[in-house]
mmCIF file of C-alpha atoms in Angstrom:
data_model
loop_
_atom_site.group_PDB
_atom_site.id
_atom_site.type_symbol
_atom_site.label_atom_id
_atom_site.label_comp_id
_atom_site.label_asym_id
_atom_site.label_seq_id
_atom_site.Cartn_x
_atom_site.Cartn_y
_atom_site.Cartn_z
ATOM 1 C CA MET B 1 7.590 35.352 76.560
ATOM 2 C CA ILE B 2 6.502 32.226 75.443
ATOM 3 C CA CYS B 3 5.776 30.214 72.145
ATOM 4 C CA SER B 4 4.265 27.647 70.317
ATOM 5 C CA ALA B 5 3.600 26.399 67.349
ATOM 6 C CA ASN B 6 1.126 23.398 65.394
ATOM 7 C CA THR B 7 0.447 22.231 61.350
ATOM 8 C CA ASP B 8 -1.847 20.688 60.502
ATOM 9 C CA VAL B 9 -3.420 18.801 57.043
ATOM 10 C CA GLY B 10 -6.937 19.789 56.835
ATOM 11 C CA MET B 11 -10.026 17.909 56.326
ATOM 12 C CA LYS B 12 -9.866 17.816 52.408
ATOM 13 C CA ARG B 13 -5.983 17.846 51.781
ATOM 14 C CA ASN B 14 -3.779 14.689 51.316
ATOM 15 C CA VAL B 15 -0.034 16.367 51.891
ATOM 16 C CA ASN B 16 0.502 19.228 53.911
ATOM 17 C CA GLN B 17 2.737 22.174 52.002
ATOM 18 C CA ASP B 18 2.595 24.708 54.908
ATOM 19 C CA THR B 19 6.570 25.105 56.631
ATOM 20 C CA TYR B 20 6.985 26.979 60.476
ATOM 21 C CA ILE B 21 9.631 27.257 61.905
ATOM 22 C CA LEU B 22 10.497 28.734 65.251
ATOM 23 C CA LYS B 23 13.851 29.208 67.096
ATOM 24 C CA THR B 24 14.684 30.831 70.248
ATOM 25 C CA TYR B 25 17.819 31.835 70.705
ATOM 26 C CA SER B 26 17.182 33.741 74.504
ATOM 27 C CA GLU B 27 14.362 34.282 76.210
ATOM 28 C CA LYS B 28 12.972 37.313 74.879
ATOM 29 C CA THR B 29 14.852 36.707 71.190
ATOM 30 C CA CYS B 30 12.894 34.228 69.370
ATOM 31 C CA LEU B 31 12.123 33.857 65.070
ATOM 32 C CA CYS B 32 9.495 32.810 63.567
ATOM 33 C CA VAL B 33 8.424 31.869 60.288
ATOM 34 C CA VAL B 34 5.554 30.439 58.644
ATOM 35 C CA CYS B 35 5.035 29.541 54.496
ATOM 36 C CA ASP B 36 2.348 27.874 52.316
ATOM 37 C CA GLY B 37 3.641 26.418 49.478
ATOM 38 C CA MET B 38 2.034 26.878 46.232
ATOM 39 C CA GLY B 39 2.619 25.307 42.689
ATOM 40 C CA GLY B 40 1.826 21.855 42.982
ATOM 41 C CA THR B 41 1.681 19.081 45.813
ATOM 42 C CA ARG B 42 5.324 18.579 45.758
ATOM 43 C CA GLY B 43 6.516 21.871 44.533
ATOM 44 C CA GLY B 44 4.869 23.743 47.237
ATOM 45 C CA ALA B 45 5.557 21.537 49.703
ATOM 46 C CA GLU B 46 9.257 22.132 48.666
ATOM 47 C CA ALA B 47 9.327 25.731 48.243
ATOM 48 C CA SER B 48 7.785 26.079 51.588
ATOM 49 C CA LYS B 49 10.316 24.274 52.838
ATOM 50 C CA ILE B 50 13.553 25.801 51.632
ATOM 51 C CA ALA B 51 12.361 29.327 51.736
ATOM 52 C CA ALA B 52 11.832 29.159 55.077
ATOM 53 C CA GLU B 53 14.665 26.870 55.598
ATOM 54 C CA LYS B 54 17.197 29.681 54.023
ATOM 55 C CA PHE B 55 15.228 32.143 55.920
ATOM 56 C CA VAL B 56 16.642 30.691 59.474
ATOM 57 C CA SER B 57 20.038 30.323 57.642
ATOM 58 C CA ILE B 58 20.650 33.431 57.021
ATOM 59 C CA ILE B 59 19.117 35.114 59.970
ATOM 60 C CA ASP B 60 21.468 32.663 62.373
ATOM 61 C CA ASP B 61 24.823 34.240 60.926
ATOM 62 C CA PHE B 62 23.385 37.256 61.430
ATOM 63 C CA ILE B 63 21.858 37.128 65.098
ATOM 64 C CA SER B 64 24.333 34.638 66.628
ATOM 65 C CA PRO B 65 27.697 37.055 67.283
ATOM 66 C CA TYR B 66 24.844 38.898 69.745
ATOM 67 C CA ILE B 67 24.010 36.126 71.775
ATOM 68 C CA GLY B 68 24.743 36.588 75.352
ATOM 69 C CA ASN B 69 26.864 39.324 74.289
ATOM 70 C CA LYS B 70 26.277 42.204 75.917
ATOM 71 C CA ASN B 71 28.973 44.365 74.449
ATOM 72 C CA LYS B 72 27.364 44.222 70.965
ATOM 73 C CA LYS B 73 24.359 46.006 69.730
ATOM 74 C CA LEU B 74 21.753 45.239 67.199
ATOM 75 C CA GLN B 75 20.780 48.351 65.509
ATOM 76 C CA GLY B 76 17.355 47.985 63.405
ATOM 77 C CA SER B 77 18.477 49.642 60.857
ATOM 78 C CA ASP B 78 20.696 46.191 60.346
ATOM 79 C CA ILE B 79 18.059 43.975 61.294
ATOM 80 C CA LYS B 80 15.751 45.262 58.284
ATOM 81 C CA THR B 81 18.706 45.073 55.518
ATOM 82 C CA VAL B 82 19.498 41.375 56.886
ATOM 83 C CA MET B 83 15.656 40.524 57.300
ATOM 84 C CA LEU B 84 15.440 42.222 53.664
ATOM 85 C CA ASP B 85 18.310 40.281 52.599
ATOM 86 C CA ALA B 86 17.408 36.619 53.622
ATOM 87 C CA LEU B 87 14.031 37.052 51.874
ATOM 88 C CA ASP B 88 15.982 37.580 49.231
ATOM 89 C CA GLN B 89 18.214 34.537 48.968
ATOM 90 C CA ALA B 90 14.977 32.855 49.903
ATOM 91 C CA ASN B 91 13.452 33.893 46.718
ATOM 92 C CA THR B 92 16.872 32.780 44.930
ATOM 93 C CA ALA B 93 16.617 29.972 46.498
ATOM 94 C CA VAL B 94 12.981 28.552 45.438
ATOM 95 C CA HIS B 95 13.303 29.920 41.822
ATOM 96 C CA ASP B 96 16.865 28.544 41.235
ATOM 97 C CA HIS B 97 15.333 24.818 42.485
ATOM 98 C CA ALA B 98 13.003 25.105 40.599
ATOM 99 C CA LEU B 99 14.890 26.190 37.755
ATOM 100 C CA MET B 100 16.997 22.521 38.149
ATOM 101 C CA HIS B 101 13.660 20.641 38.067
ATOM 102 C CA PRO B 102 11.356 21.699 35.121
ATOM 103 C CA THR B 103 8.745 19.369 36.980
ATOM 104 C CA LEU B 104 8.670 22.405 39.765
ATOM 105 C CA ARG B 105 8.473 25.123 37.640
ATOM 106 C CA GLY B 106 6.349 27.837 39.050
ATOM 107 C CA MET B 107 6.315 26.224 42.319
ATOM 108 C CA GLY B 108 6.821 29.253 45.274
ATOM 109 C CA THR B 109 5.216 30.332 48.168
ATOM 110 C CA THR B 110 4.229 32.598 50.903
ATOM 111 C CA LEU B 111 6.733 33.887 54.013
ATOM 112 C CA VAL B 112 5.822 35.744 56.957
ATOM 113 C CA ALA B 113 8.963 36.285 59.271
ATOM 114 C CA ALA B 114 9.654 37.665 63.049
ATOM 115 C CA LEU B 115 12.251 38.263 65.062
ATOM 116 C CA VAL B 116 11.401 39.146 67.928
ATOM 117 C CA ILE B 117 13.999 41.530 70.445
ATOM 118 C CA GLN B 118 12.775 42.758 73.539
ATOM 119 C CA ASN B 119 9.787 43.951 72.968
ATOM 120 C CA THR B 120 9.944 44.874 69.818
ATOM 121 C CA VAL B 121 9.136 42.687 66.447
ATOM 122 C CA PHE B 122 10.392 43.147 63.282
ATOM 123 C CA CYS B 123 8.535 41.565 60.575
ATOM 124 C CA VAL B 124 8.948 40.807 56.759
ATOM 125 C CA ASN B 125 6.109 39.333 54.471
ATOM 126 C CA VAL B 126 4.521 38.135 50.554
ATOM 127 C CA GLY B 127 1.501 36.639 49.828
ATOM 128 C CA ASP B 128 -1.387 36.181 51.838
ATOM 129 C CA SER B 129 0.363 34.545 55.316
ATOM 130 C CA ARG B 130 -0.664 36.983 58.200
ATOM 131 C CA MET B 131 0.435 38.729 61.661
ATOM 132 C CA TYR B 132 -2.055 39.182 64.025
ATOM 133 C CA PHE B 133 -1.561 41.336 67.406
ATOM 134 C CA MET B 134 -4.006 40.557 70.599
ATOM 135 C CA LYS B 135 -4.534 41.918 73.552
ATOM 136 C CA GLY B 136 -8.004 42.712 75.707
ATOM 137 C CA ASP B 137 -10.404 42.516 73.264
ATOM 138 C CA ARG B 138 -8.684 44.120 70.105
ATOM 139 C CA ILE B 139 -7.402 42.338 67.430
ATOM 140 C CA LYS B 140 -5.540 44.014 64.703
ATOM 141 C CA GLN B 141 -3.539 42.750 61.165
ATOM 142 C CA ILE B 142 -0.229 43.640 60.783
ATOM 143 C CA THR B 143 0.750 42.782 57.675
ATOM 144 C CA LYS B 144 -1.540 43.519 54.974
ATOM 145 C CA ASP B 145 -1.894 41.067 51.700
ATOM 146 C CA HIS B 146 -0.798 40.540 48.373
ATOM 147 C CA SER B 147 -3.735 39.328 47.164
ATOM 148 C CA TYR B 148 -6.115 39.727 44.274
ATOM 149 C CA VAL B 149 -8.923 40.491 47.497
ATOM 150 C CA GLN B 150 -6.634 43.272 48.797
ATOM 151 C CA TYR B 151 -5.875 44.657 45.405
ATOM 152 C CA LEU B 152 -9.654 44.826 44.321
ATOM 153 C CA LEU B 153 -10.059 46.107 48.276
ATOM 154 C CA ASP B 154 -7.861 48.639 47.871
ATOM 155 C CA ILE B 155 -9.090 50.596 44.744
ATOM 156 C CA GLY B 156 -12.779 50.248 46.009
ATOM 157 C CA GLN B 157 -14.505 47.579 43.998
ATOM 158 C CA ILE B 158 -15.512 45.424 47.033
ATOM 159 C CA THR B 159 -16.259 45.904 50.264
ATOM 160 C CA GLU B 160 -15.341 44.287 52.941
ATOM 161 C CA GLN B 161 -18.206 42.117 53.724
ATOM 162 C CA GLU B 162 -17.988 40.782 49.629
ATOM 163 C CA ALA B 163 -14.321 39.765 49.913
ATOM 164 C CA GLU B 164 -15.256 37.845 53.056
ATOM 165 C CA ASN B 165 -16.694 35.252 50.144
ATOM 166 C CA PHE B 166 -14.949 36.550 47.237
ATOM 167 C CA PRO B 167 -14.256 32.836 45.083
ATOM 168 C CA ASN B 168 -10.786 34.173 43.842
ATOM 169 C CA LYS B 169 -9.901 34.826 47.657
ATOM 170 C CA ASN B 170 -6.896 31.663 46.958
ATOM 171 C CA ILE B 171 -4.909 33.874 44.674
ATOM 172 C CA ILE B 172 -2.110 36.553 45.359
ATOM 173 C CA THR B 173 -0.390 39.315 43.549
ATOM 174 C CA ARG B 174 2.640 38.115 44.898
ATOM 175 C CA ALA B 175 5.107 35.129 46.208
ATOM 176 C CA VAL B 176 8.181 33.933 47.011
ATOM 177 C CA GLY B 177 10.558 31.641 44.102
ATOM 178 C CA THR B 178 7.731 32.572 40.972
ATOM 179 C CA GLU B 179 10.053 35.418 39.932
ATOM 180 C CA SER B 180 14.279 35.849 39.993
ATOM 181 C CA SER B 181 12.943 38.818 42.243
ATOM 182 C CA VAL B 182 10.579 39.833 44.547
ATOM 183 C CA LYS B 183 9.631 42.664 46.904
ATOM 184 C CA GLY B 184 8.994 41.925 50.308
ATOM 185 C CA ASP B 185 6.948 44.663 52.798
ATOM 186 C CA PHE B 186 8.867 44.987 56.090
ATOM 187 C CA ILE B 187 7.462 46.729 59.139
ATOM 188 C CA ARG B 188 8.412 47.425 62.544
ATOM 189 C CA GLU B 189 6.074 47.322 66.111
ATOM 190 C CA GLY B 190 6.135 47.294 69.848
ATOM 191 C CA ALA B 191 5.070 44.827 71.632
ATOM 192 C CA SER B 192 3.453 44.926 75.574
ATOM 193 C CA GLU B 193 3.675 43.035 78.123
ATOM 194 C CA GLY B 194 0.378 40.922 77.761
ATOM 195 C CA THR B 195 0.186 41.159 73.940
ATOM 196 C CA TYR B 196 -0.073 37.905 71.773
ATOM 197 C CA MET B 197 1.357 37.964 68.320
ATOM 198 C CA LEU B 198 0.105 35.581 66.024
ATOM 199 C CA LEU B 199 1.556 34.193 62.744
ATOM 200 C CA CYS B 200 -0.538 31.913 60.340
ATOM 201 C CA SER B 201 -1.258 30.704 56.594
ATOM 202 C CA ASP B 202 -4.438 31.346 55.115
ATOM 203 C CA GLY B 203 -6.165 27.836 55.965
ATOM 204 C CA LEU B 204 -6.450 29.264 59.799
ATOM 205 C CA THR B 205 -7.872 32.986 58.233
ATOM 206 C CA ASN B 206 -10.099 31.869 55.864
ATOM 207 C CA PHE B 207 -12.079 29.251 58.212
ATOM 208 C CA VAL B 208 -11.749 31.407 61.282
ATOM 209 C CA SER B 209 -12.435 35.110 61.314
ATOM 210 C CA ASP B 210 -10.495 37.253 62.624
ATOM 211 C CA GLU B 211 -13.098 37.591 66.222
ATOM 212 C CA GLY B 212 -12.768 34.221 66.265
ATOM 213 C CA ILE B 213 -9.062 34.071 66.493
ATOM 214 C CA ARG B 214 -8.978 36.839 68.992
ATOM 215 C CA ASP B 215 -12.101 35.177 70.994
ATOM 216 C CA ILE B 216 -9.921 31.516 71.141
ATOM 217 C CA VAL B 217 -6.705 33.464 71.684
ATOM 218 C CA VAL B 218 -8.433 35.838 74.227
ATOM 219 C CA GLY B 219 -10.542 33.865 76.044
ATOM 220 C CA SER B 220 -7.380 31.700 76.328
ATOM 221 C CA ASP B 221 -5.520 33.936 78.720
ATOM 222 C CA LYS B 222 -4.573 33.571 82.425
ATOM 223 C CA LYS B 223 -1.929 35.271 85.111
ATOM 224 C CA ASN B 224 0.203 32.230 84.875
ATOM 225 C CA LEU B 225 0.108 30.858 81.271
ATOM 226 C CA ASP B 226 2.450 28.312 80.368
ATOM 227 C CA GLN B 227 3.592 26.148 77.766
ATOM 228 C CA ILE B 228 0.964 23.603 77.864
ATOM 229 C CA SER B 229 -1.838 26.228 77.957
ATOM 230 C CA LEU B 230 0.015 28.026 75.252
ATOM 231 C CA SER B 231 0.263 24.913 73.481
ATOM 232 C CA LEU B 232 -3.660 24.087 73.563
ATOM 233 C CA THR B 233 -4.647 27.266 72.473
ATOM 234 C CA VAL B 234 -2.394 26.667 69.309
ATOM 235 C CA ARG B 235 -4.825 23.371 68.848
ATOM 236 C CA ARG B 236 -7.964 25.108 70.045
ATOM 237 C CA LEU B 237 -7.173 27.560 66.761
ATOM 238 C CA ILE B 238 -6.196 24.699 64.407
ATOM 239 C CA ASP B 239 -9.073 22.431 65.257
ATOM 240 C CA CYS B 240 -11.715 25.339 64.436
ATOM 241 C CA ALA B 241 -10.564 25.884 60.976
ATOM 242 C CA ASN B 242 -11.193 22.438 60.525
ATOM 243 C CA GLU B 243 -14.338 22.383 62.166
ATOM 244 C CA ASN B 244 -15.875 25.027 60.068
ATOM 245 C CA GLY B 245 -14.282 23.089 56.332
ATOM 246 C CA GLY B 246 -10.548 23.174 56.959
ATOM 247 C CA ALA B 247 -9.963 22.877 53.293
ATOM 248 C CA ASP B 248 -6.654 23.932 53.106
ATOM 249 C CA ASN B 249 -3.181 23.075 55.235
ATOM 250 C CA ILE B 250 -3.528 25.400 58.953
ATOM 251 C CA THR B 251 -0.724 26.415 60.361
ATOM 252 C CA ALA B 252 -0.502 29.292 63.644
ATOM 253 C CA LEU B 253 2.379 29.937 65.334
ATOM 254 C CA LEU B 254 1.530 31.647 68.845
ATOM 255 C CA VAL B 255 3.940 33.741 70.388
ATOM 256 C CA ARG B 256 2.680 35.716 73.941
ATOM 257 C CA PHE B 257 4.867 38.756 75.386
#
């Protein structure tokens, strides 16, 4: 398993409000987090940083005793509990910070996080930052957006084609920190050898189609793929978003199993 991540302010913004954390615990265990802040320049940047760091700290405390200890086995039910608890604590940390600083009231952030153990991925998400799996000519969106556009799709008011150019595409229906509590989705997926996992903010997905993302990632696949090659692929994803307008911050985190 190899991993790489990068973030970019984009072509229109002055401040990057995205935060990512990529932490490797062992050869086949890592934690990936992407947050996209909202609530003004300062508020969005602080919200994403607070949420990501708090989330990671909770997972760290949970998983550290298991690393290198063959006598302790992680259980899926325990992982689900701790990941949802980490999300709750991240939400509380952002919400409490805003209450203590009136100028930051209403700040919040998306959050998508994946704990990878061997070939199993445990994911939580809130908002419209996404996780994808890619292999061969296939790309699959694993997470489901918590957005107004997705709501309209769900009730059949707009089509997939109409959603692509919907004027209020950036409106999300759930965020970390805007309320005293938040409900996140939990997903468990298996990943076969050769699968790519991508976590990203909407600064990528709003400017590069799913097919475009797939072509960049899968088109760069090599038999002896190394860290440098994967880093260049991440950079190509970001460059493509910038070439297509780059009107938002762009974050991409890529894992190859």
